[in-house]
Amino acid sequence: MTPTGDGLQVSSPNNRATRSSVWALAKTTVHVGLTVIALSQPLRAAPLYLPETGQFTMLQGSVIQALDQFGADIDLHVSSDPSLTQPVRKGLTASTPRGFLNRICTDYHLDWYFDGQTLFVTPASETVSEDVALDGVPFPTLTESLKARQISDARFPVRRTPDGQHITVFGPPRFRALVNQTIAALGEVQSDGVTIYRGSTMQKIPPR
């Protein structure tokens, strides 16, 4: 392995090359991996799909720098919390992109959430429970909408409170924000009713 000027190290099982990168990742492996994924699943859709191969080694830099480079090297938009300035432990190594993401999140107490476009990484301390009013939106309607919009995440539960008028949302900031936005959107549909267009005719169905 050869250190670069900025303290980042790159290598691969098949060759050795110098590159300003967070990890050791053979270019041919990346291209093949992304091609296979693109044929089977869209890279920009929840759940998060990552290349299956590639070895990564971090020599120095902050957590936010490591995550930024991680996203740049696999063509994934990453939004890291600005507070993640702590240095990454020298020699942090992972054998796959998924392994790198899980390792850095475990070692530095982080949570990640992918909204279909951007990977959000925040401190675990920001993953909290929030009480949210349903504002008349039926709970089953909300849960089905969250699934349909690919917002739901098994790690972050959404539960109805005993009074049936609120929910408890547990998750990182981006996930909680999307749940709130979904409730607001469903509430607007309920208050405005539904408009159906058939050619040049329009039918207004009032809210129930």
Coordinates of C-alpha atoms in Angstrom, one line a residue:
M1 CA 0.0 0.0 0.0
T2 CA 1.3 3.4 -0.9
P3 CA 0.4 6.6 1.1
T4 CA -0.7 9.6 -0.8
G5 CA 0.2 13.2 0.0
D6 CA -2.9 13.8 2.0
G7 CA -2.6 10.7 4.1
L8 CA -5.1 8.5 2.3
Q9 CA -4.1 5.0 1.1
V10 CA -5.2 3.0 -1.8
S11 CA -4.6 -0.6 -2.9
S12 CA -6.5 -3.6 -4.4
P13 CA -6.0 -7.3 -4.5
N14 CA -5.0 -7.2 -8.2
N15 CA -2.8 -4.1 -8.4
R16 CA -1.3 -1.3 -6.4
A17 CA -2.0 2.3 -7.3
T18 CA -1.7 5.7 -5.7
R19 CA -4.9 7.7 -5.5
S20 CA -6.5 10.4 -3.2
S21 CA -9.2 8.2 -1.8
V22 CA -10.6 7.1 1.5
W23 CA -10.2 3.4 0.6
A24 CA -8.5 0.9 -1.6
L25 CA -10.9 0.3 -4.5
A26 CA -9.9 -1.1 -7.9
K27 CA -11.5 1.0 -10.7
T28 CA -12.4 -2.1 -12.7
T29 CA -14.2 -3.5 -9.7
V30 CA -16.3 -0.4 -9.3
H31 CA -17.3 -0.2 -12.9
V32 CA -18.3 -3.9 -13.1
G33 CA -20.2 -3.6 -9.8
L34 CA -22.1 -0.5 -10.7
T35 CA -23.0 -2.0 -14.1
V36 CA -24.5 -5.1 -12.5
I37 CA -26.5 -3.1 -10.0
A38 CA -27.8 -0.8 -12.6
L39 CA -29.2 -3.7 -14.6
S40 CA -30.9 -5.2 -11.6
Q41 CA -31.9 -2.3 -9.4
P42 CA -31.7 1.5 -9.8
L43 CA -28.8 3.0 -7.9
R44 CA -30.9 6.0 -6.9
A45 CA -33.8 4.3 -5.2
A46 CA -34.5 3.2 -1.7
P47 CA -33.4 0.8 -0.3
L48 CA -29.7 1.6 -0.5
Y49 CA -27.8 -0.5 -3.0
L50 CA -24.0 -0.4 -2.9
P51 CA -21.3 -2.1 -4.9
E52 CA -20.5 -5.5 -3.4
T53 CA -16.7 -5.4 -3.7
G54 CA -13.8 -3.1 -2.9
Q55 CA -11.3 -2.8 0.0
F56 CA -11.0 0.5 1.9
T57 CA -8.3 1.7 4.2
M58 CA -8.3 5.1 5.9
L59 CA -5.0 6.6 7.1
Q60 CA -6.1 10.1 8.3
G61 CA -8.9 12.6 7.9
S62 CA -12.1 13.5 9.6
V63 CA -15.3 11.5 9.6
I64 CA -17.0 14.0 7.3
Q65 CA -14.1 13.9 4.9
A66 CA -14.2 10.1 4.8
L67 CA -18.0 10.1 4.1
D68 CA -17.7 12.8 1.4
Q69 CA -15.0 10.8 -0.4
F70 CA -17.0 7.6 0.1
G71 CA -19.9 9.2 -1.8
A72 CA -17.7 10.7 -4.5
D73 CA -16.0 7.4 -5.3
I74 CA -19.2 5.4 -5.7
D75 CA -21.3 8.2 -7.2
L76 CA -23.6 8.6 -4.3
H77 CA -24.8 11.9 -2.8
V78 CA -23.9 12.0 0.9
S79 CA -25.1 14.6 3.3
S80 CA -23.1 14.5 6.5
D81 CA -23.9 16.4 9.7
P82 CA -21.5 19.3 10.0
S83 CA -20.6 18.2 13.5
L84 CA -18.8 15.1 12.3
T85 CA -15.3 16.7 12.4
Q86 CA -13.7 14.1 14.7
P87 CA -10.6 12.3 13.2
V88 CA -11.0 8.8 11.8
R89 CA -8.9 6.2 13.5
K90 CA -5.8 5.5 11.5
G91 CA -6.0 2.2 9.7
L92 CA -9.8 1.9 9.7
T93 CA -10.4 -0.9 7.1
A94 CA -13.4 -2.5 5.4
S95 CA -13.6 -5.0 2.6
T96 CA -16.8 -3.6 1.0
P97 CA -18.6 -0.3 0.7
R98 CA -21.4 -1.6 2.9
G99 CA -18.8 -2.7 5.4
F100 CA -17.1 0.7 5.4
L101 CA -20.5 2.5 6.0
N102 CA -21.4 0.1 8.8
R103 CA -18.0 0.3 10.4
I104 CA -17.7 4.1 10.5
C105 CA -21.3 4.3 11.8
T106 CA -20.6 1.8 14.6
D107 CA -17.2 3.2 15.6
Y108 CA -18.4 6.8 15.7
H109 CA -21.9 6.3 16.9
L110 CA -23.7 7.4 13.7
D111 CA -26.9 6.6 12.0
W112 CA -27.6 6.7 8.3
Y113 CA -30.8 7.0 6.3
F114 CA -31.3 6.9 2.5
D115 CA -34.3 8.8 1.1
G116 CA -33.9 7.5 -2.4
Q117 CA -31.6 10.3 -3.5
T118 CA -29.3 11.2 -0.7
L119 CA -27.5 9.3 2.1
F120 CA -27.9 11.2 5.3
V121 CA -25.5 10.5 8.1
T122 CA -26.0 12.0 11.5
P123 CA -24.9 11.4 15.1
A124 CA -26.9 8.7 16.9
S125 CA -27.8 11.2 19.5
E126 CA -30.1 12.8 16.9
T127 CA -32.0 9.6 16.4
V128 CA -34.9 10.3 18.8
S129 CA -38.6 9.8 19.3
E130 CA -41.0 12.5 18.2
D131 CA -44.8 12.8 19.0
V132 CA -46.6 13.9 15.8
A133 CA -50.3 14.7 15.5
L134 CA -52.1 12.8 12.7
D135 CA -54.4 15.7 12.1
G136 CA -57.2 13.4 11.0
V137 CA -55.1 11.3 8.7
P138 CA -56.0 7.6 9.3
F139 CA -53.0 5.6 10.6
P140 CA -53.3 2.8 7.9
T141 CA -53.4 5.5 5.2
L142 CA -50.2 7.0 6.6
T143 CA -48.4 3.6 6.8
E144 CA -49.4 2.6 3.3
S145 CA -48.2 6.0 2.0
L146 CA -44.9 5.7 3.7
K147 CA -44.4 2.3 2.2
A148 CA -45.5 3.4 -1.3
R149 CA -43.1 6.4 -1.2
Q150 CA -40.3 4.1 0.1
I151 CA -39.9 6.2 3.2
S152 CA -40.5 3.3 5.7
D153 CA -37.4 1.8 7.3
A154 CA -37.6 -1.3 9.5
R155 CA -34.9 0.3 11.8
F156 CA -37.1 3.3 12.6
P157 CA -40.6 2.4 13.8
V158 CA -43.8 4.6 13.5
R159 CA -46.4 3.7 16.1
R160 CA -49.8 5.0 16.9
T161 CA -50.4 6.3 20.4
P162 CA -53.2 4.9 22.5
D163 CA -55.5 7.9 21.8
G164 CA -55.3 7.2 18.1
Q165 CA -54.7 10.9 17.3
H166 CA -50.9 10.9 17.4
I167 CA -48.0 8.8 16.3
T168 CA -44.6 8.3 17.8
V169 CA -41.9 8.5 15.2
F170 CA -38.4 7.2 16.1
G171 CA -35.6 7.9 13.7
P172 CA -32.9 10.4 12.5
P173 CA -33.9 13.9 11.4
R174 CA -34.4 13.2 7.7
F175 CA -36.7 10.3 8.4
R176 CA -38.8 12.2 10.9
A177 CA -39.1 15.2 8.5
L178 CA -40.4 12.9 5.7
V179 CA -43.0 11.4 7.9
N180 CA -44.2 14.9 8.9
Q181 CA -44.3 16.0 5.2
T182 CA -46.3 12.9 4.3
I183 CA -48.9 13.6 7.0
A184 CA -49.1 17.2 5.8
A185 CA -49.6 16.1 2.2
L186 CA -52.2 13.5 3.1
G187 CA -54.0 16.1 5.2
E188 CA -54.2 18.5 2.2
V189 CA -55.7 15.7 0.0
Q190 CA -58.3 15.0 2.6
S191 CA -59.3 18.7 3.1
D192 CA -59.4 19.4 -0.7
G193 CA -60.9 16.2 -1.9
V194 CA -59.9 14.6 -5.2
T195 CA -60.2 16.0 -8.7
I196 CA -60.5 13.5 -11.5
Y197 CA -59.9 14.6 -15.1
R198 CA -61.4 12.6 -18.0
G199 CA -60.5 14.3 -21.2
S200 CA -62.0 17.8 -21.2
T201 CA -64.3 17.0 -18.2
M202 CA -63.5 17.4 -14.6
Q203 CA -65.1 15.7 -11.6
K204 CA -64.6 17.0 -8.0
I205 CA -65.0 14.4 -5.3
P206 CA -65.4 16.1 -1.9
P207 CA -63.5 15.0 1.2
R208 CA -65.2 12.4 3.3

